[in-house]
Short mmCIF file of C-alpha atoms in Angstrom, two decimals:
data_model
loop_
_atom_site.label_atom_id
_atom_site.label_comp_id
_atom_site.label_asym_id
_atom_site.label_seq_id
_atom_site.Cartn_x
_atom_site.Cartn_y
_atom_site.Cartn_z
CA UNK Y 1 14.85 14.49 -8.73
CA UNK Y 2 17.60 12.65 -10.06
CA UNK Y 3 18.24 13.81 -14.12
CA UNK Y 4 18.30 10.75 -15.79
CA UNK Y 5 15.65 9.50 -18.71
CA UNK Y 6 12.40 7.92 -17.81
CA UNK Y 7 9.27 5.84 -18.66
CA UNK Y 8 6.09 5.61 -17.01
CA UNK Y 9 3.54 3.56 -14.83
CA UNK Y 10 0.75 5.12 -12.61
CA UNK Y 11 -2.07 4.28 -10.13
CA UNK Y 12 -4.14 4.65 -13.19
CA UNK Y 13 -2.43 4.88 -16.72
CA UNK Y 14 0.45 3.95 -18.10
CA UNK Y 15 2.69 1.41 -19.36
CA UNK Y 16 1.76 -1.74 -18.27
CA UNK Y 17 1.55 -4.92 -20.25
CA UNK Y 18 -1.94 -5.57 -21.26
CA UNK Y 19 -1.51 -8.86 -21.18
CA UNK Y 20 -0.49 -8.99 -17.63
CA UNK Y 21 -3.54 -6.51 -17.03
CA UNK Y 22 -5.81 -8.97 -18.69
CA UNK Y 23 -5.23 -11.57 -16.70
CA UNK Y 24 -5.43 -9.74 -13.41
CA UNK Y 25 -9.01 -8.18 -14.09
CA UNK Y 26 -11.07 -10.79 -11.98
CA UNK Y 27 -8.41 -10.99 -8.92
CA UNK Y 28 -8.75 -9.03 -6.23
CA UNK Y 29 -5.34 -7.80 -6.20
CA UNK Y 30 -2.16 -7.39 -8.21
CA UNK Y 31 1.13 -6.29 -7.51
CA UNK Y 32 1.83 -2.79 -8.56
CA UNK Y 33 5.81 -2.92 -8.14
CA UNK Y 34 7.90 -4.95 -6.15
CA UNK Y 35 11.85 -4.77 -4.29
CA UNK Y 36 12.94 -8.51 -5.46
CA UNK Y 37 16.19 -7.01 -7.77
CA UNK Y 38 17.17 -5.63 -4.03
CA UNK Y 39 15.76 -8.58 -1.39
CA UNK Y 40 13.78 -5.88 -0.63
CA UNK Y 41 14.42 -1.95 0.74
CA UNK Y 42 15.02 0.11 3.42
CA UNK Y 43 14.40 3.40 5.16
CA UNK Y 44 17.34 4.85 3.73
CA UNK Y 45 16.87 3.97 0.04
CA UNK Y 46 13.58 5.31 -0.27
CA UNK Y 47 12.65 9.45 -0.49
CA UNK Y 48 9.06 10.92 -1.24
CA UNK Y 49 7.99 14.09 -3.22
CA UNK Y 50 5.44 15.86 -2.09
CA UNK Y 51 2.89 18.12 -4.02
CA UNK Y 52 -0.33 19.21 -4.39
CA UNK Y 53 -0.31 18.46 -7.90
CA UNK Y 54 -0.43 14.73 -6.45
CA UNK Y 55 -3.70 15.48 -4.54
CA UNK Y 56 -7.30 13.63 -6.00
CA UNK Y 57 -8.83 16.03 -8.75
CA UNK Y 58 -11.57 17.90 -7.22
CA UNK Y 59 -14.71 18.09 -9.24
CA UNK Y 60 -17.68 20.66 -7.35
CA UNK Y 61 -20.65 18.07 -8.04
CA UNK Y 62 -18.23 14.85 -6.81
CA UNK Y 63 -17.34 16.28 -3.93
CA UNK Y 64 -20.87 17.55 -2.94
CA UNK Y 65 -21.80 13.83 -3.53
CA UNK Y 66 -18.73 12.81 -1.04
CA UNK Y 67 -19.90 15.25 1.24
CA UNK Y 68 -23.64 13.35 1.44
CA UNK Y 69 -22.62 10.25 1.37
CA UNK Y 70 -20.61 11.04 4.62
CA UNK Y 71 -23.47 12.59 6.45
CA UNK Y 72 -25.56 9.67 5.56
CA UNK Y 73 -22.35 7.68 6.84
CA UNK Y 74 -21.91 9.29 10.47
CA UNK Y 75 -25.25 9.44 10.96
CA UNK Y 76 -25.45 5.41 11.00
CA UNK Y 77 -21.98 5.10 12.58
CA UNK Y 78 -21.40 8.21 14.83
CA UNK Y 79 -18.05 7.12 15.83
CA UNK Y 80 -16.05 7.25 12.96
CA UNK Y 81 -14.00 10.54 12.06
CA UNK Y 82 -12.40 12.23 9.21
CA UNK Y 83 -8.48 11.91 9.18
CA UNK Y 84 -6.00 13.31 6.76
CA UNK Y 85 -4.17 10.21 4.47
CA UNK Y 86 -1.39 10.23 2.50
CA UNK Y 87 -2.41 9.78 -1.33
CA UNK Y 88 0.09 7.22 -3.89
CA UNK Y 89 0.21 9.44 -7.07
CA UNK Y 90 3.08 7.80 -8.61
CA UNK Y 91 6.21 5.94 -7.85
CA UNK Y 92 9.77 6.06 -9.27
CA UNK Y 93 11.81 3.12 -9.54
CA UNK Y 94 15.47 4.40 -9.91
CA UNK Y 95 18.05 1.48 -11.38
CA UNK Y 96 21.40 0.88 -13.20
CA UNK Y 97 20.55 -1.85 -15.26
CA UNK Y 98 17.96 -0.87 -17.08
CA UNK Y 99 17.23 -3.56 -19.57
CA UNK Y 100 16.14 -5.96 -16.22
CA UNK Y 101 13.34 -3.02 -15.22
CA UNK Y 102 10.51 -5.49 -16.79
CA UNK Y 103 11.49 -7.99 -15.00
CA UNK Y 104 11.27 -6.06 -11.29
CA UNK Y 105 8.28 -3.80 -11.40
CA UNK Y 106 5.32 -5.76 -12.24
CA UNK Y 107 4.72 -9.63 -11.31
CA UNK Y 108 4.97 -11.30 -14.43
CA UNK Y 109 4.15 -8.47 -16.79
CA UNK Y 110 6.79 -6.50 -19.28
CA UNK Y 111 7.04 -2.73 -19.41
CA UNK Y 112 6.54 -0.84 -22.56
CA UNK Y 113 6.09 2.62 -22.29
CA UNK Y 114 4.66 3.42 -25.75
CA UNK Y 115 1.39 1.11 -24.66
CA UNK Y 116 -1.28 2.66 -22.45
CA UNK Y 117 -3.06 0.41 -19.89
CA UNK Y 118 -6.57 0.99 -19.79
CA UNK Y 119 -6.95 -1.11 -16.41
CA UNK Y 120 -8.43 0.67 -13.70
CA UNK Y 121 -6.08 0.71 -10.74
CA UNK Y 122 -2.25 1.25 -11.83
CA UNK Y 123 -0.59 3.81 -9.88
CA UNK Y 124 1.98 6.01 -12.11
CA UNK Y 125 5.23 3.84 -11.84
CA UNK Y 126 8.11 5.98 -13.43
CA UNK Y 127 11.62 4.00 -14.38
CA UNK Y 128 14.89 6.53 -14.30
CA UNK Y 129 18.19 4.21 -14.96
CA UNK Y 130 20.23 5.94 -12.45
CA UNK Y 131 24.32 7.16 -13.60
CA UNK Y 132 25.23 4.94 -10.72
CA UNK Y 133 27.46 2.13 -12.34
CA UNK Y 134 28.15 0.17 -8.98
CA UNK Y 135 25.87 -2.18 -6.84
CA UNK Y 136 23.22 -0.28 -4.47
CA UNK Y 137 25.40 1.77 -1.94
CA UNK Y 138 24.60 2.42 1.50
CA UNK Y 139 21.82 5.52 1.17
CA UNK Y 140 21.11 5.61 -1.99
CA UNK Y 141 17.39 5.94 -3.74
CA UNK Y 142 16.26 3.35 -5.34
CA UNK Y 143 12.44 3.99 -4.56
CA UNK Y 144 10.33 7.81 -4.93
CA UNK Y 145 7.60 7.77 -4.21
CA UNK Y 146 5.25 10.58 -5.28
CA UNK Y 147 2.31 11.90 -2.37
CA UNK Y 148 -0.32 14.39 -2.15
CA UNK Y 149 -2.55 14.12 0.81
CA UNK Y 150 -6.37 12.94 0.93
CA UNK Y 151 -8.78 12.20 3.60
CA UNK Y 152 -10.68 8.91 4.69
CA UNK Y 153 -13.97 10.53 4.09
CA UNK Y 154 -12.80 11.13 0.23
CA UNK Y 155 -11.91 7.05 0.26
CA UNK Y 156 -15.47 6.12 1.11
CA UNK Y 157 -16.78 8.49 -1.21
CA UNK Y 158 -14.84 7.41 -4.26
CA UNK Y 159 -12.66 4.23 -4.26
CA UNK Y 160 -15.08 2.45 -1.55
CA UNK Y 161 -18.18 3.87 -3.38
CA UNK Y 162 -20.74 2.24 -5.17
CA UNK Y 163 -19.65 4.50 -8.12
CA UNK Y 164 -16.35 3.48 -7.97
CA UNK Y 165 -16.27 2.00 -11.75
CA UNK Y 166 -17.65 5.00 -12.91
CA UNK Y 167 -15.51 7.34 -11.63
CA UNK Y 168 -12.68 5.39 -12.88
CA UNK Y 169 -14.26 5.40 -16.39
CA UNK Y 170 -14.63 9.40 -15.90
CA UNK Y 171 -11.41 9.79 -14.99
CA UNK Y 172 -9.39 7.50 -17.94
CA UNK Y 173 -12.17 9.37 -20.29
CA UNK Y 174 -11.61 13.11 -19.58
CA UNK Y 175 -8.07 13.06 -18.24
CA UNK Y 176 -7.01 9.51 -19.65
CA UNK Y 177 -5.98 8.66 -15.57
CA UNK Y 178 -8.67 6.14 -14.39
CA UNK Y 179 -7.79 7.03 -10.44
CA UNK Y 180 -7.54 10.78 -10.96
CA UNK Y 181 -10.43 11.39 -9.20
CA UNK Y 182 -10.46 8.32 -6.59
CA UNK Y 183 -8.32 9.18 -2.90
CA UNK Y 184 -5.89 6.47 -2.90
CA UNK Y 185 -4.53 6.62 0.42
CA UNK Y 186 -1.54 4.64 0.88
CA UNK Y 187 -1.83 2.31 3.83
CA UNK Y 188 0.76 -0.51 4.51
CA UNK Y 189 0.82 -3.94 5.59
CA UNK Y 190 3.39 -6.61 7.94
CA UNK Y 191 4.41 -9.84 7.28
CA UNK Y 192 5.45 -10.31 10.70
CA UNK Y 193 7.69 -13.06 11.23
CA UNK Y 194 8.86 -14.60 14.72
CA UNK Y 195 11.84 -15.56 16.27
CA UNK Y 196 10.75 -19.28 15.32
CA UNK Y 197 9.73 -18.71 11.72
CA UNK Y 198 5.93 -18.39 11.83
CA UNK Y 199 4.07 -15.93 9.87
CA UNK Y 200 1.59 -13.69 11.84
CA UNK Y 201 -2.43 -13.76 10.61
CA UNK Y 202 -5.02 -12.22 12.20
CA UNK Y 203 -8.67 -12.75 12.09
CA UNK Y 204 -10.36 -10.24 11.15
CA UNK Y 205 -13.59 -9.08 13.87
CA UNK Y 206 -17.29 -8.32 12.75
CA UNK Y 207 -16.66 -4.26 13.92
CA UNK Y 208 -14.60 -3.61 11.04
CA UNK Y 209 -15.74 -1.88 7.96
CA UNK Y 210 -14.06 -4.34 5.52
CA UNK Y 211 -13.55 -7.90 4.95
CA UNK Y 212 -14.77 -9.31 8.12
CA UNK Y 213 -14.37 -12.49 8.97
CA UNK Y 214 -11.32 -13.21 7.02
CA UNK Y 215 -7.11 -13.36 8.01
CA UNK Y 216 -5.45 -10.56 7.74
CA UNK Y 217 -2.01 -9.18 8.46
CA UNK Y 218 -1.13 -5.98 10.58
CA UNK Y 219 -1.89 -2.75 9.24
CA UNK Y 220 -2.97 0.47 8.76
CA UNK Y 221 -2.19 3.61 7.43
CA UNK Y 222 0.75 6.63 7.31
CA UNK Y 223 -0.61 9.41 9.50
CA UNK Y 224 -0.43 13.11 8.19
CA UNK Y 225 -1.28 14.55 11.68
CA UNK Y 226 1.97 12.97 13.10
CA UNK Y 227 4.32 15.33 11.28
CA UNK Y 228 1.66 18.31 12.12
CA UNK Y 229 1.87 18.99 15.81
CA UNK Y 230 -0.82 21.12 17.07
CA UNK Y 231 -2.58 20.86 13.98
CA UNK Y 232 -6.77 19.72 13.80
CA UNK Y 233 -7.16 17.07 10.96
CA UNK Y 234 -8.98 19.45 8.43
CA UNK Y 235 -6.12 21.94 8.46
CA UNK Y 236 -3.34 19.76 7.26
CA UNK Y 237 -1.93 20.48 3.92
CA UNK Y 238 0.95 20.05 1.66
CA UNK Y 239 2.65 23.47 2.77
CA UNK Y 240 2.78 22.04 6.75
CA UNK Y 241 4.82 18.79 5.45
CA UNK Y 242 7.07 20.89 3.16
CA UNK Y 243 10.29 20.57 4.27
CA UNK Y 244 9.52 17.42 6.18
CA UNK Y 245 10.03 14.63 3.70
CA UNK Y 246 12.59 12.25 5.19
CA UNK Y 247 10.14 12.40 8.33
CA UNK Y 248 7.74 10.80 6.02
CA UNK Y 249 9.36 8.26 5.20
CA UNK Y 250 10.22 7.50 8.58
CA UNK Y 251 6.60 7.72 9.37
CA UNK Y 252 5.88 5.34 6.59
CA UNK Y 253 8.29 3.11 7.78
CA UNK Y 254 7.80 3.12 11.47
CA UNK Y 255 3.48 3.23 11.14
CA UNK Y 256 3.90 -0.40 9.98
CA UNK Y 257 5.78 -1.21 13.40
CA UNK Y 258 2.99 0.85 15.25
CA UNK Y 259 0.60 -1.30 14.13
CA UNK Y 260 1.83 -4.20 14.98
CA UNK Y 261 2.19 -2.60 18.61
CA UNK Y 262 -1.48 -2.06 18.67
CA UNK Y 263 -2.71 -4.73 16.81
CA UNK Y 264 -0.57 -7.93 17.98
CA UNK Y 265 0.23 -6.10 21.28
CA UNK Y 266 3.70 -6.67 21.17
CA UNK Y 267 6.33 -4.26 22.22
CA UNK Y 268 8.18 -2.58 19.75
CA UNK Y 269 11.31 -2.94 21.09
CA UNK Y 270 10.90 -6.73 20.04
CA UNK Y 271 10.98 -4.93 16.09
CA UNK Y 272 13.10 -5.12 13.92
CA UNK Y 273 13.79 -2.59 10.72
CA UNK Y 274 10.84 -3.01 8.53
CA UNK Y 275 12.01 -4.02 5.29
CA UNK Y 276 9.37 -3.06 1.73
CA UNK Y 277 8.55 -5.79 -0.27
CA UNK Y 278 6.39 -3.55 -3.36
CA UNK Y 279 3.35 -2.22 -3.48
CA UNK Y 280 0.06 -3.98 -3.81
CA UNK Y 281 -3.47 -2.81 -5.40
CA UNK Y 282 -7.13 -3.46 -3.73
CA UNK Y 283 -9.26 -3.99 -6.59
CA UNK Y 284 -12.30 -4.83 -3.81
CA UNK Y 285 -11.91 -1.07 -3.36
CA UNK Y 286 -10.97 0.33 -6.95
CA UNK Y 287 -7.01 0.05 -6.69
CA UNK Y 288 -6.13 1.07 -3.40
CA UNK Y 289 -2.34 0.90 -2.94
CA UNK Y 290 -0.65 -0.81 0.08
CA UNK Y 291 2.90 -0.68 0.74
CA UNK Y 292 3.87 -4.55 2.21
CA UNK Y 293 6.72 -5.24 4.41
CA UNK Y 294 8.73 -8.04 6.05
CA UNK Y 295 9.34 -7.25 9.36
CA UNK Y 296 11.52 -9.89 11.80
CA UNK Y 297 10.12 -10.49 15.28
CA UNK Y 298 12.73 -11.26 18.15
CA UNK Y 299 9.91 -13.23 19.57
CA UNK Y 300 8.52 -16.78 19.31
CA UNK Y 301 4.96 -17.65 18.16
CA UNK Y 302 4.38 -18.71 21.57
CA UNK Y 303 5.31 -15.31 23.39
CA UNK Y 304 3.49 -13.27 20.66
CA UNK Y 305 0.46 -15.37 21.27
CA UNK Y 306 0.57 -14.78 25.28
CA UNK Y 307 1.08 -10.60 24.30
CA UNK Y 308 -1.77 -10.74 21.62
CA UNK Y 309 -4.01 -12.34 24.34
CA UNK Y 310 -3.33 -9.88 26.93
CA UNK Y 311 -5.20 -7.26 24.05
CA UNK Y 312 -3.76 -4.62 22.95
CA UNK Y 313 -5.32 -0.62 21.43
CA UNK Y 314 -7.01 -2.34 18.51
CA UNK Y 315 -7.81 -5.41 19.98
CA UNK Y 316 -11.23 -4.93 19.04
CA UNK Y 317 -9.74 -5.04 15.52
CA UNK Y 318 -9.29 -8.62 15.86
CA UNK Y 319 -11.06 -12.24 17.48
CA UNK Y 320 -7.86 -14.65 16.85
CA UNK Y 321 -4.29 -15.02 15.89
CA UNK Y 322 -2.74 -17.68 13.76
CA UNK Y 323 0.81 -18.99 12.29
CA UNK Y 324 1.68 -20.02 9.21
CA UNK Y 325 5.27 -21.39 8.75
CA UNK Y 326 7.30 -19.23 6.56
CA UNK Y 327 7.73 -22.09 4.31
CA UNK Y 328 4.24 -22.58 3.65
CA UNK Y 329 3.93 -18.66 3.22
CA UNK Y 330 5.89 -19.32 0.35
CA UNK Y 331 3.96 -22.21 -1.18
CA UNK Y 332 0.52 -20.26 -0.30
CA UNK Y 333 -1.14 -19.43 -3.95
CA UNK Y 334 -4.43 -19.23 -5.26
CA UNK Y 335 -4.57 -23.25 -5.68
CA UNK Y 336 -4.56 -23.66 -1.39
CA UNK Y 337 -7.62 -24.02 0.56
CA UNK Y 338 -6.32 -21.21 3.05
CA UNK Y 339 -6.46 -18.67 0.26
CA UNK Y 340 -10.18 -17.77 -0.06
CA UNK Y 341 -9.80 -17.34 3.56
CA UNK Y 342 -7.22 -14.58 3.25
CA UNK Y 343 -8.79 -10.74 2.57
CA UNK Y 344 -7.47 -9.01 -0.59
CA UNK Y 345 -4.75 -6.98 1.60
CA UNK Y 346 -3.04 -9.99 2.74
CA UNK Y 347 -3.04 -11.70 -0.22
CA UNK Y 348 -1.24 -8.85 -1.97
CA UNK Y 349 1.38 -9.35 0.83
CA UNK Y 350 2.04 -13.13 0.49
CA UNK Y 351 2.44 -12.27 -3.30
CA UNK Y 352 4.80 -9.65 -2.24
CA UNK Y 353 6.95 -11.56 0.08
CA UNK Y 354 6.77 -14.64 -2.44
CA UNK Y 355 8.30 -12.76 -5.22
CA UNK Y 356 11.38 -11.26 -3.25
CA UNK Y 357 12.18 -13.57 -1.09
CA UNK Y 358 12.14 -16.16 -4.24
CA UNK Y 359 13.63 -13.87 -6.42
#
């Protein structure tokens, strides 16, 4: 880790405005931090840490109530399966201008590191003024971010459980971190973008487990078990991955593109670099973070319509696709009509992609 000085903001505690946190309590998302000092960053200036110490805290009784809530949940749905996740402890943003950090890591709120947030749902966001003096070069960091693994079964059990609030309450209580004990898994998001400027938006099918019904944007989740070769879900661990961080990121990166392969059916070839926009928070599911990306399609709306209707892996994912211009992607806000029809992960991205393509 770079040695420089630091402040602090988490998935769950720290440093956040509270004013800002106030007035984000009834929406269903918020933007955790987000890339507008830098249009936005690539592969190459983000790195990861990995650690167990980053893992949920395991509690005997909790997890014997994950484990029955799981039994109860295959037993309905016999088709779903356990997979390992990548879990958002905390991120560091690294900068040389220290004094405009308020202004780039939370949407409309001011850091202050000697206040506490209370406000379920902040990942740890740490702020290290970097010694470089110059404008961002080539490779370097300007984004860590900070990973232990989970597991989707953990997500249902805590941040998509009933007892969600009060496992947040628990955890700000005995170890003053309000997501301490919830799985976070990082998943990620596209605003895919065509050749023609439309935006990409995807309704959402009645077979999925969330927010049916409503537009979406591609996306999924980082996968563990493609940087363990040969290993079975339940046996991946921190100690497999050591050694293997800048293949995370890559996997971070490139998962975003893979589901747009499988979701839009489009090939990949037809990508180009993702580029990350921030970080967004579920609060439908207790803070989940999502990293959001712009990603440019070498395609027109018309030719991804003709692949999307061909269907694609996870077509089933999915009953239409629709374009928005990117103009009116930028205009889109809480007052339009189309927003109620947009689930919480999308609207986290059009927030996202507002802020640094305005910025």
């Amino acid at each position: 880790m770079l040695e420089t000085h630091l402040s602090i903001l988490q998935t769950g505690a720290q440093s956040v405005n509270m004013e800002f946190v106030n007035s984000r309590k009834e929406h269903e998302v918020s933007v955790m931090l987000h890339c507008a000092p830098w249009r936005g960053l690539r592969e190459q200036h983000v790195q990861v840490e990995l650690s167990a110490r980053f893992n949920r805290h395991s509690i005997s009784h909790i997890d014997q109530q994950i484990e029955t809530q799981w039994s109860q949940r295959i037993a309905e749905e016999p088709w779903i399966f356990n997979g390992a996740k990548f879990r958002l402890h905390s991120a560091i943003i690294i900068d040389q201008t220290p004094e405009t950090l308020p202004n780039c890591v939370c949407d409309g709120g001011e850091l202050q590191s000697e206040r506490i947030s209370q406000e379920p749902g902040f990942t740890h966001l740490k702020v290290e003024p970097s010694k470089q003096k110059d404008g961002c070069q080539k490779d370097e960091i300007r984004l860590c971010l900070q990973l232990g693994l989970t597991c989707y079964k953990d997500y249902l059990g805590t941040n998509w459980s009933r007892d969600a609030k009060v496992l947040q309450r628990r955890g700000q209580d005995e170890f003053g971190d309000p997501q301490v004990l919830l799985a976070q898994p990082l998943g990620v998001g596209a605003v895919m973008t065509t050749a023609d400027h439309q935006v990409v938006l995807l309704r959402r099918s009645q077979r999925v487990a969330e927010a049916t019904g409503l537009l979406d944007i591609p996306g999924g989740h980082p996968e563990p078990k493609t940087l363990c070769e040969g290993a079975s879900e339940a046996c991946i661990s921190i100690d497999l991955l050591r050694g293997k961080e800048k293949a995370v990121v890559a996997e971070i990166f490139m998962s975003v593109c893979a589901e747009i392969r499988d979701e839009v059916n489009v090939p990949l070839s037809s990508l180009g670099e993702p580029v990350l926009l921030g970080i967004a928070l579920n609060h439908t599911s207790a803070g989940r973070p999502s990293a959001e990306f712009c990603v440019r399609c070498s395609l027109t709306a018309k030719e991804v319509q003709e692949f999307y209707w061909r269907g694609g892996p996870e077509a089933h994912e999915s009953t239409d696709i629709m374009f928005l211009t990117e103009k009116d992607l930028l205009c889109l806000d809480e007052s339009a009509p189309l927003w109620s029809e947009l689930c919480p992960s999308a609207k986290g991205a059009v927030m996202l992609y507002r802020k640094v393509m305005d910025f």
